[in-house]
């Protein structure tokens, strides 16, 4: 307690002094405008960020008491199986499978799901090994750039979310040196199987792809594709330009033609009357046409074809348009195929492992179409293709066939080709082009629904 000191004067504030101080304070604040607190705007999340947040939510909610961390289990609906039966195979109970189906039915008619449909699940299992597993999340793709997810919220409810990715259509210009093989290099750069197959088919008219192509040879491919904002390719268009070792081919469809064709820079069709070989990659000549010692009988006899050593399953293509005459078993030739072409020519193929899709007697085939696959059936010491050429019923040396080059564009077709060539050249000079597109979900059974719904 403070002690009273008679030597000090007590400090007192006069009422008028307090009033003056208050007046000054009010005056100083009177000129200021009240500023409410401003909340910072929340940025819109991208699909990638949403997916990342969902993954973190799965991890956080994925190990409730008594359960292990969730494991990813892919599921494919089997023939005659319902969605509930398919998801039950992950180990969850029938009641939980019904709850998942009810949640998903807010945006998808689960009764329309067909055999072969795939989806991903995240499943947590009991730590003691007893009891039913629990579904933590499910992801189902409903279109090229859309998907539905069912996730377990923190309160145990199932939540449905529809995600739609933004898609960009772009024209890609891939340029590289060959490293390993042309096909493998193109694959590493992002060309899908259809683009690689078409490029190899085009180049096979001018090159022996096993002997003419070397490491460091330059090539360029130009094609359209649709990609999501995360870089996933959802669709690929046609190959519009292919160049190898300085020889370029442009895609163009002349008036009246049934399908686009490929022409060199001068407008000459790259199609030859007969491709150099029926194999376009992964082979070597193991036996030429002429007299040789037979590898099985040991006798010297005429070898009336060419043998190409290649791995089992290597695709064999038709060297020219034609009609299948035979597709059957034939003695030492094993699985045998014979195709009739124009000008009295026929081609024969022996020791096949299997035939191409739809190949049978009477079937028309086009140049470059896969008609069979290399094997080792019949009298064979290993996987290879025995290839023959017949002219007017007599076997001849396949290398003696004179190959005619394709026709050359003229008139209006040549003018149209030059305009298309100039357009493609501008795209190549610009390094490609991009344009946004909107892709609609296309899965059967998809219903318009609110983006999110919750089910217990």
mmCIF file with all atom_site columns, C-alpha atoms in Angstrom, residues 214-329:
data_model
loop_
_atom_site.group_PDB
_atom_site.id
_atom_site.type_symbol
_atom_site.label_atom_id
_atom_site.label_alt_id
_atom_site.label_comp_id
_atom_site.label_asym_id
_atom_site.label_entity_id
_atom_site.label_seq_id
_atom_site.pdbx_PDB_ins_code
_atom_site.Cartn_x
_atom_site.Cartn_y
_atom_site.Cartn_z
_atom_site.occupancy
_atom_site.B_iso_or_equiv
_atom_site.pdbx_formal_charge
_atom_site.auth_seq_id
_atom_site.auth_comp_id
_atom_site.auth_asym_id
_atom_site.auth_atom_id
_atom_site.pdbx_PDB_model_num
ATOM 1   C CA . UNK A 1 214 ? 21.367  -45.407 -88.413  1.00 0.00 ? 214 UNK A CA 1
ATOM 2   C CA . UNK A 1 215 ? 21.656  -43.762 -85.021  1.00 0.00 ? 215 UNK A CA 1
ATOM 3   C CA . UNK A 1 216 ? 21.718  -39.939 -85.319  1.00 0.00 ? 216 UNK A CA 1
ATOM 4   C CA . UNK A 1 217 ? 19.516  -39.971 -88.453  1.00 0.00 ? 217 UNK A CA 1
ATOM 5   C CA . UNK A 1 218 ? 17.029  -37.098 -88.093  1.00 0.00 ? 218 UNK A CA 1
ATOM 6   C CA . UNK A 1 219 ? 13.268  -37.536 -88.316  1.00 0.00 ? 219 UNK A CA 1
ATOM 7   C CA . UNK A 1 220 ? 10.193  -35.337 -87.776  1.00 0.00 ? 220 UNK A CA 1
ATOM 8   C CA . UNK A 1 221 ? 6.561   -36.277 -87.130  1.00 0.00 ? 221 UNK A CA 1
ATOM 9   C CA . UNK A 1 222 ? 3.629   -33.842 -87.110  1.00 0.00 ? 222 UNK A CA 1
ATOM 10  C CA . UNK A 1 223 ? 0.183   -34.848 -85.846  1.00 0.00 ? 223 UNK A CA 1
ATOM 11  C CA . UNK A 1 224 ? -2.834  -33.600 -83.893  1.00 0.00 ? 224 UNK A CA 1
ATOM 12  C CA . UNK A 1 225 ? -3.651  -34.702 -80.376  1.00 0.00 ? 225 UNK A CA 1
ATOM 13  C CA . UNK A 1 226 ? -5.905  -33.676 -77.471  1.00 0.00 ? 226 UNK A CA 1
ATOM 14  C CA . UNK A 1 227 ? -4.254  -33.360 -74.057  1.00 0.00 ? 227 UNK A CA 1
ATOM 15  C CA . UNK A 1 228 ? -5.539  -32.540 -70.583  1.00 0.00 ? 228 UNK A CA 1
ATOM 16  C CA . UNK A 1 229 ? -4.105  -29.788 -68.430  1.00 0.00 ? 229 UNK A CA 1
ATOM 17  C CA . UNK A 1 230 ? -2.069  -32.491 -66.653  1.00 0.00 ? 230 UNK A CA 1
ATOM 18  C CA . UNK A 1 231 ? -0.437  -33.541 -69.944  1.00 0.00 ? 231 UNK A CA 1
ATOM 19  C CA . UNK A 1 232 ? -2.371  -36.791 -70.472  1.00 0.00 ? 232 UNK A CA 1
ATOM 20  C CA . UNK A 1 233 ? -3.143  -37.565 -74.126  1.00 0.00 ? 233 UNK A CA 1
ATOM 21  C CA . UNK A 1 234 ? -6.829  -38.445 -74.547  1.00 0.00 ? 234 UNK A CA 1
ATOM 22  C CA . UNK A 1 235 ? -7.013  -38.609 -78.350  1.00 0.00 ? 235 UNK A CA 1
ATOM 23  C CA . UNK A 1 236 ? -4.652  -38.607 -81.319  1.00 0.00 ? 236 UNK A CA 1
ATOM 24  C CA . UNK A 1 237 ? -5.425  -37.504 -84.851  1.00 0.00 ? 237 UNK A CA 1
ATOM 25  C CA . UNK A 1 238 ? -3.832  -38.530 -88.126  1.00 0.00 ? 238 UNK A CA 1
ATOM 26  C CA . UNK A 1 239 ? -0.168  -38.202 -89.001  1.00 0.00 ? 239 UNK A CA 1
ATOM 27  C CA . UNK A 1 240 ? -0.014  -35.169 -91.286  1.00 0.00 ? 240 UNK A CA 1
ATOM 28  C CA . UNK A 1 241 ? 3.748   -35.012 -91.951  1.00 0.00 ? 241 UNK A CA 1
ATOM 29  C CA . UNK A 1 242 ? 6.649   -37.450 -91.702  1.00 0.00 ? 242 UNK A CA 1
ATOM 30  C CA . UNK A 1 243 ? 10.283  -36.797 -92.578  1.00 0.00 ? 243 UNK A CA 1
ATOM 31  C CA . UNK A 1 244 ? 13.272  -39.124 -92.355  1.00 0.00 ? 244 UNK A CA 1
ATOM 32  C CA . UNK A 1 245 ? 16.824  -38.430 -93.541  1.00 0.00 ? 245 UNK A CA 1
ATOM 33  C CA . UNK A 1 246 ? 15.612  -35.348 -95.405  1.00 0.00 ? 246 UNK A CA 1
ATOM 34  C CA . UNK A 1 247 ? 12.823  -37.151 -97.317  1.00 0.00 ? 247 UNK A CA 1
ATOM 35  C CA . UNK A 1 248 ? 9.430   -35.694 -96.385  1.00 0.00 ? 248 UNK A CA 1
ATOM 36  C CA . UNK A 1 249 ? 5.850   -36.847 -96.932  1.00 0.00 ? 249 UNK A CA 1
ATOM 37  C CA . UNK A 1 250 ? 2.702   -34.715 -96.598  1.00 0.00 ? 250 UNK A CA 1
ATOM 38  C CA . UNK A 1 251 ? -0.823  -35.969 -95.925  1.00 0.00 ? 251 UNK A CA 1
ATOM 39  C CA . UNK A 1 252 ? -3.365  -34.876 -98.542  1.00 0.00 ? 252 UNK A CA 1
ATOM 40  C CA . UNK A 1 253 ? -6.669  -36.224 -99.875  1.00 0.00 ? 253 UNK A CA 1
ATOM 41  C CA . UNK A 1 254 ? -7.168  -35.593 -103.619 1.00 0.00 ? 254 UNK A CA 1
ATOM 42  C CA . UNK A 1 255 ? -10.648 -34.966 -104.972 1.00 0.00 ? 255 UNK A CA 1
ATOM 43  C CA . UNK A 1 256 ? -12.500 -38.250 -105.411 1.00 0.00 ? 256 UNK A CA 1
ATOM 44  C CA . UNK A 1 257 ? -10.047 -40.276 -103.311 1.00 0.00 ? 257 UNK A CA 1
ATOM 45  C CA . UNK A 1 258 ? -11.572 -42.588 -100.698 1.00 0.00 ? 258 UNK A CA 1
ATOM 46  C CA . UNK A 1 259 ? -8.946  -41.742 -98.088  1.00 0.00 ? 259 UNK A CA 1
ATOM 47  C CA . UNK A 1 260 ? -5.980  -39.401 -97.547  1.00 0.00 ? 260 UNK A CA 1
ATOM 48  C CA . UNK A 1 261 ? -2.643  -40.319 -99.104  1.00 0.00 ? 261 UNK A CA 1
ATOM 49  C CA . UNK A 1 262 ? 0.954   -39.211 -98.618  1.00 0.00 ? 262 UNK A CA 1
ATOM 50  C CA . UNK A 1 263 ? 2.963   -37.246 -101.191 1.00 0.00 ? 263 UNK A CA 1
ATOM 51  C CA . UNK A 1 264 ? 6.511   -35.992 -101.375 1.00 0.00 ? 264 UNK A CA 1
ATOM 52  C CA . UNK A 1 265 ? 7.287   -32.278 -101.600 1.00 0.00 ? 265 UNK A CA 1
ATOM 53  C CA . UNK A 1 266 ? 6.764   -32.256 -105.386 1.00 0.00 ? 266 UNK A CA 1
ATOM 54  C CA . UNK A 1 267 ? 3.318   -33.867 -105.172 1.00 0.00 ? 267 UNK A CA 1
ATOM 55  C CA . UNK A 1 268 ? 4.327   -37.420 -106.111 1.00 0.00 ? 268 UNK A CA 1
ATOM 56  C CA . UNK A 1 269 ? 2.466   -40.206 -104.322 1.00 0.00 ? 269 UNK A CA 1
ATOM 57  C CA . UNK A 1 270 ? 4.739   -42.139 -101.975 1.00 0.00 ? 270 UNK A CA 1
ATOM 58  C CA . UNK A 1 271 ? 2.838   -45.394 -102.601 1.00 0.00 ? 271 UNK A CA 1
ATOM 59  C CA . UNK A 1 272 ? 4.835   -47.796 -104.725 1.00 0.00 ? 272 UNK A CA 1
ATOM 60  C CA . UNK A 1 273 ? 3.327   -50.718 -106.594 1.00 0.00 ? 273 UNK A CA 1
ATOM 61  C CA . UNK A 1 274 ? 5.006   -53.175 -104.160 1.00 0.00 ? 274 UNK A CA 1
ATOM 62  C CA . UNK A 1 275 ? 6.714   -52.559 -100.825 1.00 0.00 ? 275 UNK A CA 1
ATOM 63  C CA . UNK A 1 276 ? 10.330  -53.728 -100.587 1.00 0.00 ? 276 UNK A CA 1
ATOM 64  C CA . UNK A 1 277 ? 9.622   -56.258 -97.824  1.00 0.00 ? 277 UNK A CA 1
ATOM 65  C CA . UNK A 1 278 ? 6.519   -57.487 -95.953  1.00 0.00 ? 278 UNK A CA 1
ATOM 66  C CA . UNK A 1 279 ? 8.305   -56.730 -92.659  1.00 0.00 ? 279 UNK A CA 1
ATOM 67  C CA . UNK A 1 280 ? 9.010   -53.161 -91.682  1.00 0.00 ? 280 UNK A CA 1
ATOM 68  C CA . UNK A 1 281 ? 11.122  -53.586 -88.530  1.00 0.00 ? 281 UNK A CA 1
ATOM 69  C CA . UNK A 1 282 ? 12.980  -56.082 -86.365  1.00 0.00 ? 282 UNK A CA 1
ATOM 70  C CA . UNK A 1 283 ? 14.243  -58.510 -89.013  1.00 0.00 ? 283 UNK A CA 1
ATOM 71  C CA . UNK A 1 284 ? 17.266  -59.656 -91.013  1.00 0.00 ? 284 UNK A CA 1
ATOM 72  C CA . UNK A 1 285 ? 17.639  -61.763 -94.145  1.00 0.00 ? 285 UNK A CA 1
ATOM 73  C CA . UNK A 1 286 ? 18.696  -65.224 -92.986  1.00 0.00 ? 286 UNK A CA 1
ATOM 74  C CA . UNK A 1 287 ? 18.443  -67.074 -96.319  1.00 0.00 ? 287 UNK A CA 1
ATOM 75  C CA . UNK A 1 288 ? 18.279  -65.684 -99.860  1.00 0.00 ? 288 UNK A CA 1
ATOM 76  C CA . UNK A 1 289 ? 16.610  -66.974 -103.020 1.00 0.00 ? 289 UNK A CA 1
ATOM 77  C CA . UNK A 1 290 ? 18.646  -69.734 -104.739 1.00 0.00 ? 290 UNK A CA 1
ATOM 78  C CA . UNK A 1 291 ? 20.316  -73.107 -104.146 1.00 0.00 ? 291 UNK A CA 1
ATOM 79  C CA . UNK A 1 292 ? 21.224  -73.811 -100.521 1.00 0.00 ? 292 UNK A CA 1
ATOM 80  C CA . UNK A 1 293 ? 21.728  -76.669 -98.054  1.00 0.00 ? 293 UNK A CA 1
ATOM 81  C CA . UNK A 1 294 ? 18.409  -77.276 -96.349  1.00 0.00 ? 294 UNK A CA 1
ATOM 82  C CA . UNK A 1 295 ? 18.814  -76.700 -92.580  1.00 0.00 ? 295 UNK A CA 1
ATOM 83  C CA . UNK A 1 296 ? 16.687  -79.751 -91.674  1.00 0.00 ? 296 UNK A CA 1
ATOM 84  C CA . UNK A 1 297 ? 17.191  -82.356 -94.442  1.00 0.00 ? 297 UNK A CA 1
ATOM 85  C CA . UNK A 1 298 ? 20.834  -81.443 -95.108  1.00 0.00 ? 298 UNK A CA 1
ATOM 86  C CA . UNK A 1 299 ? 20.347  -81.778 -98.886  1.00 0.00 ? 299 UNK A CA 1
ATOM 87  C CA . UNK A 1 300 ? 21.169  -79.055 -101.369 1.00 0.00 ? 300 UNK A CA 1
ATOM 88  C CA . UNK A 1 301 ? 18.019  -77.834 -103.010 1.00 0.00 ? 301 UNK A CA 1
ATOM 89  C CA . UNK A 1 302 ? 16.444  -74.733 -104.490 1.00 0.00 ? 302 UNK A CA 1
ATOM 90  C CA . UNK A 1 303 ? 15.194  -72.247 -101.951 1.00 0.00 ? 303 UNK A CA 1
ATOM 91  C CA . UNK A 1 304 ? 12.353  -70.530 -103.793 1.00 0.00 ? 304 UNK A CA 1
ATOM 92  C CA . UNK A 1 305 ? 11.900  -67.582 -101.502 1.00 0.00 ? 305 UNK A CA 1
ATOM 93  C CA . UNK A 1 306 ? 13.588  -65.353 -98.941  1.00 0.00 ? 306 UNK A CA 1
ATOM 94  C CA . UNK A 1 307 ? 13.748  -66.098 -95.213  1.00 0.00 ? 307 UNK A CA 1
ATOM 95  C CA . UNK A 1 308 ? 13.539  -63.187 -92.767  1.00 0.00 ? 308 UNK A CA 1
ATOM 96  C CA . UNK A 1 309 ? 14.642  -63.978 -89.204  1.00 0.00 ? 309 UNK A CA 1
ATOM 97  C CA . UNK A 1 310 ? 12.389  -62.118 -86.757  1.00 0.00 ? 310 UNK A CA 1
ATOM 98  C CA . UNK A 1 311 ? 10.857  -62.614 -83.353  1.00 0.00 ? 311 UNK A CA 1
ATOM 99  C CA . UNK A 1 312 ? 7.625   -64.530 -82.922  1.00 0.00 ? 312 UNK A CA 1
ATOM 100 C CA . UNK A 1 313 ? 4.687   -62.161 -83.229  1.00 0.00 ? 313 UNK A CA 1
ATOM 101 C CA . UNK A 1 314 ? 6.438   -59.625 -85.496  1.00 0.00 ? 314 UNK A CA 1
ATOM 102 C CA . UNK A 1 315 ? 3.704   -58.092 -87.720  1.00 0.00 ? 315 UNK A CA 1
ATOM 103 C CA . UNK A 1 316 ? 3.663   -58.988 -91.436  1.00 0.00 ? 316 UNK A CA 1
ATOM 104 C CA . UNK A 1 317 ? 2.041   -56.491 -93.818  1.00 0.00 ? 317 UNK A CA 1
ATOM 105 C CA . UNK A 1 318 ? 0.626   -56.869 -97.315  1.00 0.00 ? 318 UNK A CA 1
ATOM 106 C CA . UNK A 1 319 ? 3.223   -55.450 -99.748  1.00 0.00 ? 319 UNK A CA 1
ATOM 107 C CA . UNK A 1 320 ? 0.465   -54.375 -102.152 1.00 0.00 ? 320 UNK A CA 1
ATOM 108 C CA . UNK A 1 321 ? -3.319  -54.318 -102.440 1.00 0.00 ? 321 UNK A CA 1
ATOM 109 C CA . UNK A 1 322 ? -4.837  -57.701 -103.136 1.00 0.00 ? 322 UNK A CA 1
ATOM 110 C CA . UNK A 1 323 ? -7.222  -60.531 -102.261 1.00 0.00 ? 323 UNK A CA 1
ATOM 111 C CA . UNK A 1 324 ? -6.486  -63.427 -99.895  1.00 0.00 ? 324 UNK A CA 1
ATOM 112 C CA . UNK A 1 325 ? -6.415  -66.718 -101.845 1.00 0.00 ? 325 UNK A CA 1
ATOM 113 C CA . UNK A 1 326 ? -5.390  -69.103 -99.052  1.00 0.00 ? 326 UNK A CA 1
ATOM 114 C CA . UNK A 1 327 ? -5.138  -68.914 -95.273  1.00 0.00 ? 327 UNK A CA 1
ATOM 115 C CA . UNK A 1 328 ? -4.636  -72.490 -94.075  1.00 0.00 ? 328 UNK A CA 1
ATOM 116 C CA . UNK A 1 329 ? -2.219  -75.141 -92.875  1.00 0.00 ? 329 UNK A CA 1
#
